[in-house]
Amino acid sequence: MTANTIEHNRQRQQFVGVDSVWLFGYGSLIYKVDFPFLERRPASITGWTRRFWQGSHDHRGTVDAPGRVVTLVEQPGAECRGMAYRVSPSVFEHLDEREKNGYLRFTTTLTFDTNERAEGLVYIATRDNSAFLGPADDQSIARQIAGATGPSGPNREYLLRLAEALRALGDEDAHVFAIEKHLHRHLA
Ligand code: SIN
């Protein structure tokens, strides 16, 4: 699949007669809220885990020196904590543009902190997108992040702001925090 997913996403959910949709954010969508929302609530989804396995040529890196950003990979029993936003369907025009480098909208079940549940959407960059980089050891990921910058700013800012936002949500994400530790060592 080509990296630009705008057209793919337009075909996926049509939103006919729908007033609002829950969106689950687990990466930059937690801390960079450049879209209007009707309601925001911490939430989790199960069966997925956050990984710095997606390449970023458009936001946090370049074609020659891609950065790394998070996507979700399937892991039975895993829980991924993030932020849910109830948005008007028109917001997806902006979000599809923002998430166009490989991310597709999938439906998922969100669990709020009150244990209430709702159906929602989540952007996931799957292994078959051409910007997918896949696994590497934590130190190599940190080194790549330290050396990448794109139109949205340094890749390290993406990592540090995500780690900060996850702490604020009370999340213990061993993968993100281990890479953050290596980044600090690398920069020291
Ligand atoms: C998300 O935050 O939910 C998707 C990945 C990203 O934009 O960082």
mmCIF file of C-alpha atoms and ligand atoms in Angstrom:
data_model
loop_
_atom_site.group_PDB
_atom_site.id
_atom_site.type_symbol
_atom_site.label_atom_id
_atom_site.label_comp_id
_atom_site.label_asym_id
_atom_site.label_seq_id
_atom_site.Cartn_x
_atom_site.Cartn_y
_atom_site.Cartn_z
ATOM 1 C CA MET A 1 0.000 0.000 0.000
ATOM 2 C CA THR A 2 1.251 3.517 -0.789
ATOM 3 C CA ALA A 3 2.046 5.658 2.215
ATOM 4 C CA ASN A 4 -0.597 8.304 1.412
ATOM 5 C CA THR A 5 -3.815 6.997 2.967
ATOM 6 C CA ILE A 6 -6.158 9.974 2.435
ATOM 7 C CA GLU A 7 -8.199 8.323 -0.324
ATOM 8 C CA HIS A 8 -8.255 4.929 1.439
ATOM 9 C CA ASN A 9 -9.640 6.538 4.587
ATOM 10 C CA ARG A 10 -12.351 8.455 2.733
ATOM 11 C CA GLN A 11 -13.682 5.101 1.462
ATOM 12 C CA ARG A 12 -13.577 3.395 4.855
ATOM 13 C CA GLN A 13 -16.261 5.125 6.923
ATOM 14 C CA GLN A 14 -18.854 7.353 5.330
ATOM 15 C CA PHE A 15 -20.421 8.906 8.496
ATOM 16 C CA VAL A 16 -23.854 9.257 6.844
ATOM 17 C CA GLY A 17 -26.377 10.554 9.403
ATOM 18 C CA VAL A 18 -23.761 10.480 12.194
ATOM 19 C CA ASP A 19 -23.450 13.543 14.481
ATOM 20 C CA SER A 20 -20.346 12.586 16.429
ATOM 21 C CA VAL A 21 -17.704 9.857 16.536
ATOM 22 C CA TRP A 22 -15.301 8.740 19.268
ATOM 23 C CA LEU A 23 -11.650 8.860 18.226
ATOM 24 C CA PHE A 24 -8.979 7.061 20.263
ATOM 25 C CA GLY A 25 -5.553 8.756 20.280
ATOM 26 C CA TYR A 26 -2.456 6.932 21.561
ATOM 27 C CA GLY A 27 0.434 8.965 20.085
ATOM 28 C CA SER A 28 0.648 12.616 19.117
ATOM 29 C CA LEU A 29 -3.140 12.760 19.185
ATOM 30 C CA ILE A 30 -2.883 12.665 22.983
ATOM 31 C CA TYR A 31 -0.808 15.837 23.314
ATOM 32 C CA LYS A 32 -1.167 17.753 20.040
ATOM 33 C CA VAL A 33 -4.842 18.601 19.858
ATOM 34 C CA ASP A 34 -5.110 20.807 16.785
ATOM 35 C CA PHE A 35 -8.751 19.905 16.119
ATOM 36 C CA PRO A 36 -12.061 20.801 17.749
ATOM 37 C CA PHE A 37 -13.717 18.205 19.980
ATOM 38 C CA LEU A 38 -17.030 17.935 21.815
ATOM 39 C CA GLU A 39 -15.748 15.880 24.745
ATOM 40 C CA ARG A 40 -12.444 14.345 25.875
ATOM 41 C CA ARG A 41 -11.972 11.360 28.195
ATOM 42 C CA PRO A 42 -9.013 9.099 29.098
ATOM 43 C CA ALA A 43 -9.643 5.611 27.712
ATOM 44 C CA SER A 44 -7.995 2.298 26.816
ATOM 45 C CA ILE A 45 -8.266 -0.289 24.094
ATOM 46 C CA THR A 46 -7.307 -3.934 24.466
ATOM 47 C CA GLY A 47 -5.374 -6.308 22.222
ATOM 48 C CA TRP A 48 -3.019 -3.604 20.966
ATOM 49 C CA THR A 49 0.330 -2.254 22.102
ATOM 50 C CA ARG A 50 2.105 1.020 21.185
ATOM 51 C CA ARG A 51 5.380 0.710 19.230
ATOM 52 C CA PHE A 52 7.798 3.201 17.624
ATOM 53 C CA TRP A 53 7.712 1.161 14.419
ATOM 54 C CA GLN A 54 6.280 3.640 11.910
ATOM 55 C CA GLY A 55 8.509 5.847 9.779
ATOM 56 C CA SER A 56 7.785 9.564 9.526
ATOM 57 C CA HIS A 57 8.913 11.294 6.343
ATOM 58 C CA ASP A 58 6.388 14.103 6.525
ATOM 59 C CA HIS A 59 6.171 15.299 10.152
ATOM 60 C CA ARG A 60 9.143 14.233 12.264
ATOM 61 C CA GLY A 61 11.700 13.341 9.622
ATOM 62 C CA THR A 62 12.441 13.528 5.911
ATOM 63 C CA VAL A 63 12.631 11.026 3.064
ATOM 64 C CA ASP A 64 16.405 10.866 3.496
ATOM 65 C CA ALA A 65 16.331 10.707 7.295
ATOM 66 C CA PRO A 66 12.927 9.388 8.409
ATOM 67 C CA GLY A 67 11.926 9.753 12.019
ATOM 68 C CA ARG A 68 10.056 7.153 14.066
ATOM 69 C CA VAL A 69 6.543 7.600 15.412
ATOM 70 C CA VAL A 70 4.152 5.231 17.116
ATOM 71 C CA THR A 71 1.659 2.827 15.678
ATOM 72 C CA LEU A 72 -0.241 -0.043 17.295
ATOM 73 C CA VAL A 73 0.604 -3.708 16.867
ATOM 74 C CA GLU A 74 -1.614 -6.579 17.872
ATOM 75 C CA GLN A 75 -0.762 -8.283 21.152
ATOM 76 C CA PRO A 76 -3.346 -10.516 22.795
ATOM 77 C CA GLY A 77 -4.206 -9.335 26.308
ATOM 78 C CA ALA A 78 -2.331 -6.023 25.988
ATOM 79 C CA GLU A 79 -3.961 -2.768 27.002
ATOM 80 C CA CYS A 80 -3.132 0.556 25.389
ATOM 81 C CA ARG A 81 -4.013 3.694 27.308
ATOM 82 C CA GLY A 82 -4.706 6.979 25.555
ATOM 83 C CA MET A 83 -7.175 9.792 25.131
ATOM 84 C CA ALA A 84 -10.610 9.568 23.517
ATOM 85 C CA TYR A 85 -12.198 12.552 21.805
ATOM 86 C CA ARG A 86 -15.797 12.827 20.653
ATOM 87 C CA VAL A 87 -15.580 14.735 17.395
ATOM 88 C CA SER A 88 -17.809 15.844 14.585
ATOM 89 C CA PRO A 89 -17.258 13.700 11.436
ATOM 90 C CA SER A 90 -16.016 16.791 9.561
ATOM 91 C CA VAL A 91 -12.895 16.742 11.772
ATOM 92 C CA PHE A 92 -11.677 13.663 9.869
ATOM 93 C CA GLU A 93 -10.890 15.823 6.832
ATOM 94 C CA HIS A 94 -8.123 17.449 8.859
ATOM 95 C CA LEU A 95 -7.121 14.268 10.698
ATOM 96 C CA ASP A 96 -6.852 12.208 7.498
ATOM 97 C CA GLU A 97 -4.449 14.828 6.141
ATOM 98 C CA ARG A 98 -2.448 14.845 9.378
ATOM 99 C CA GLU A 99 -2.275 11.023 9.598
ATOM 100 C CA LYS A 100 -1.806 10.428 5.873
ATOM 101 C CA ASN A 101 1.640 8.852 6.051
ATOM 102 C CA GLY A 102 0.447 5.259 6.350
ATOM 103 C CA TYR A 103 -2.364 5.399 8.928
ATOM 104 C CA LEU A 104 -5.783 3.851 8.255
ATOM 105 C CA ARG A 105 -8.907 4.323 10.371
ATOM 106 C CA PHE A 106 -10.056 1.136 12.154
ATOM 107 C CA THR A 107 -13.064 0.631 14.387
ATOM 108 C CA THR A 108 -12.346 -0.384 17.966
ATOM 109 C CA THR A 109 -14.012 -0.657 21.363
ATOM 110 C CA LEU A 110 -12.950 2.018 23.830
ATOM 111 C CA THR A 111 -13.152 1.501 27.583
ATOM 112 C CA PHE A 112 -13.373 4.680 29.641
ATOM 113 C CA ASP A 113 -12.055 4.947 33.204
ATOM 114 C CA THR A 114 -15.625 4.505 34.458
ATOM 115 C CA ASN A 115 -15.667 1.088 32.675
ATOM 116 C CA GLU A 116 -18.277 2.363 30.240
ATOM 117 C CA ARG A 117 -17.629 1.314 26.668
ATOM 118 C CA ALA A 118 -18.153 2.886 23.265
ATOM 119 C CA GLU A 119 -17.314 2.090 19.664
ATOM 120 C CA GLY A 120 -14.807 4.445 18.105
ATOM 121 C CA LEU A 121 -12.104 4.898 15.504
ATOM 122 C CA VAL A 122 -8.337 4.686 15.803
ATOM 123 C CA TYR A 123 -5.590 5.445 13.264
ATOM 124 C CA ILE A 124 -3.220 2.493 12.837
ATOM 125 C CA ALA A 125 -0.267 2.208 10.460
ATOM 126 C CA THR A 126 -0.212 -1.474 9.523
ATOM 127 C CA ARG A 127 2.832 -3.493 8.438
ATOM 128 C CA ASP A 128 1.897 -3.301 4.751
ATOM 129 C CA ASN A 129 2.283 0.491 4.453
ATOM 130 C CA SER A 130 5.438 1.605 2.694
ATOM 131 C CA ALA A 131 6.551 3.874 5.576
ATOM 132 C CA PHE A 132 6.492 0.990 8.109
ATOM 133 C CA LEU A 133 9.953 0.436 9.632
ATOM 134 C CA GLY A 134 9.234 -2.368 12.101
ATOM 135 C CA PRO A 135 11.136 -3.396 15.213
ATOM 136 C CA ALA A 136 14.629 -2.371 16.253
ATOM 137 C CA ASP A 137 16.318 -2.375 19.645
ATOM 138 C CA ASP A 138 15.464 0.511 21.996
ATOM 139 C CA GLN A 139 18.902 2.114 21.701
ATOM 140 C CA SER A 140 18.821 2.169 17.870
ATOM 141 C CA ILE A 141 15.314 3.639 17.926
ATOM 142 C CA ALA A 142 16.476 6.374 20.331
ATOM 143 C CA ARG A 143 19.480 7.130 18.126
ATOM 144 C CA GLN A 144 17.304 7.409 15.028
ATOM 145 C CA ILE A 145 14.877 9.690 16.882
ATOM 146 C CA ALA A 146 17.741 11.882 18.126
ATOM 147 C CA GLY A 147 18.937 12.438 14.554
ATOM 148 C CA ALA A 148 15.613 13.163 12.834
ATOM 149 C CA THR A 149 13.771 16.441 12.297
ATOM 150 C CA GLY A 150 10.869 17.252 9.971
ATOM 151 C CA PRO A 151 8.336 19.989 9.198
ATOM 152 C CA SER A 152 6.544 19.397 12.536
ATOM 153 C CA GLY A 153 9.780 19.702 14.520
ATOM 154 C CA PRO A 154 12.421 17.429 16.038
ATOM 155 C CA ASN A 155 11.511 13.780 16.411
ATOM 156 C CA ARG A 156 12.822 13.880 19.996
ATOM 157 C CA GLU A 157 10.059 16.361 20.871
ATOM 158 C CA TYR A 158 7.447 13.793 19.698
ATOM 159 C CA LEU A 159 8.965 11.169 22.020
ATOM 160 C CA LEU A 160 9.418 13.469 25.024
ATOM 161 C CA ARG A 161 5.942 14.989 24.779
ATOM 162 C CA LEU A 162 4.386 11.552 24.390
ATOM 163 C CA ALA A 163 6.243 10.216 27.446
ATOM 164 C CA GLU A 164 5.131 13.265 29.458
ATOM 165 C CA ALA A 165 1.509 12.857 28.329
ATOM 166 C CA LEU A 166 1.535 9.138 29.220
ATOM 167 C CA ARG A 167 2.837 9.919 32.704
ATOM 168 C CA ALA A 168 0.040 12.461 33.110
ATOM 169 C CA LEU A 169 -2.406 9.682 32.176
ATOM 170 C CA GLY A 170 -0.812 7.390 34.783
ATOM 171 C CA ASP A 171 0.397 4.989 32.105
ATOM 172 C CA GLU A 172 3.424 2.701 32.509
ATOM 173 C CA ASP A 173 4.541 2.196 28.934
ATOM 174 C CA ALA A 174 7.816 0.268 29.235
ATOM 175 C CA HIS A 175 8.597 0.566 25.491
ATOM 176 C CA VAL A 176 8.203 4.370 25.355
ATOM 177 C CA PHE A 177 9.964 4.975 28.676
ATOM 178 C CA ALA A 178 12.941 2.734 27.761
ATOM 179 C CA ILE A 179 13.472 4.649 24.492
ATOM 180 C CA GLU A 180 13.131 7.946 26.360
ATOM 181 C CA LYS A 181 15.876 6.817 28.771
ATOM 182 C CA HIS A 182 18.193 5.930 25.880
ATOM 183 C CA LEU A 183 17.472 9.286 24.242
ATOM 184 C CA HIS A 184 18.495 11.156 27.405
ATOM 185 C CA ARG A 185 21.710 9.063 27.611
ATOM 186 C CA HIS A 186 22.440 9.698 23.951
ATOM 187 C CA LEU A 187 21.943 13.461 24.318
ATOM 188 C CA ALA A 188 23.985 13.709 27.546
HETATM 189 C C1 SIN B 1 -2.364 8.677 17.366
HETATM 190 O O1 SIN B 1 -1.792 9.535 18.027
HETATM 191 O O2 SIN B 1 -3.422 8.143 17.775
HETATM 192 C C2 SIN B 1 -1.849 8.231 16.032
HETATM 193 C C3 SIN B 1 -0.373 8.323 15.861
HETATM 194 C C4 SIN B 1 0.172 9.715 15.891
HETATM 195 O O3 SIN B 1 -0.384 10.610 15.223
HETATM 196 O O4 SIN B 1 1.175 9.950 16.578
#
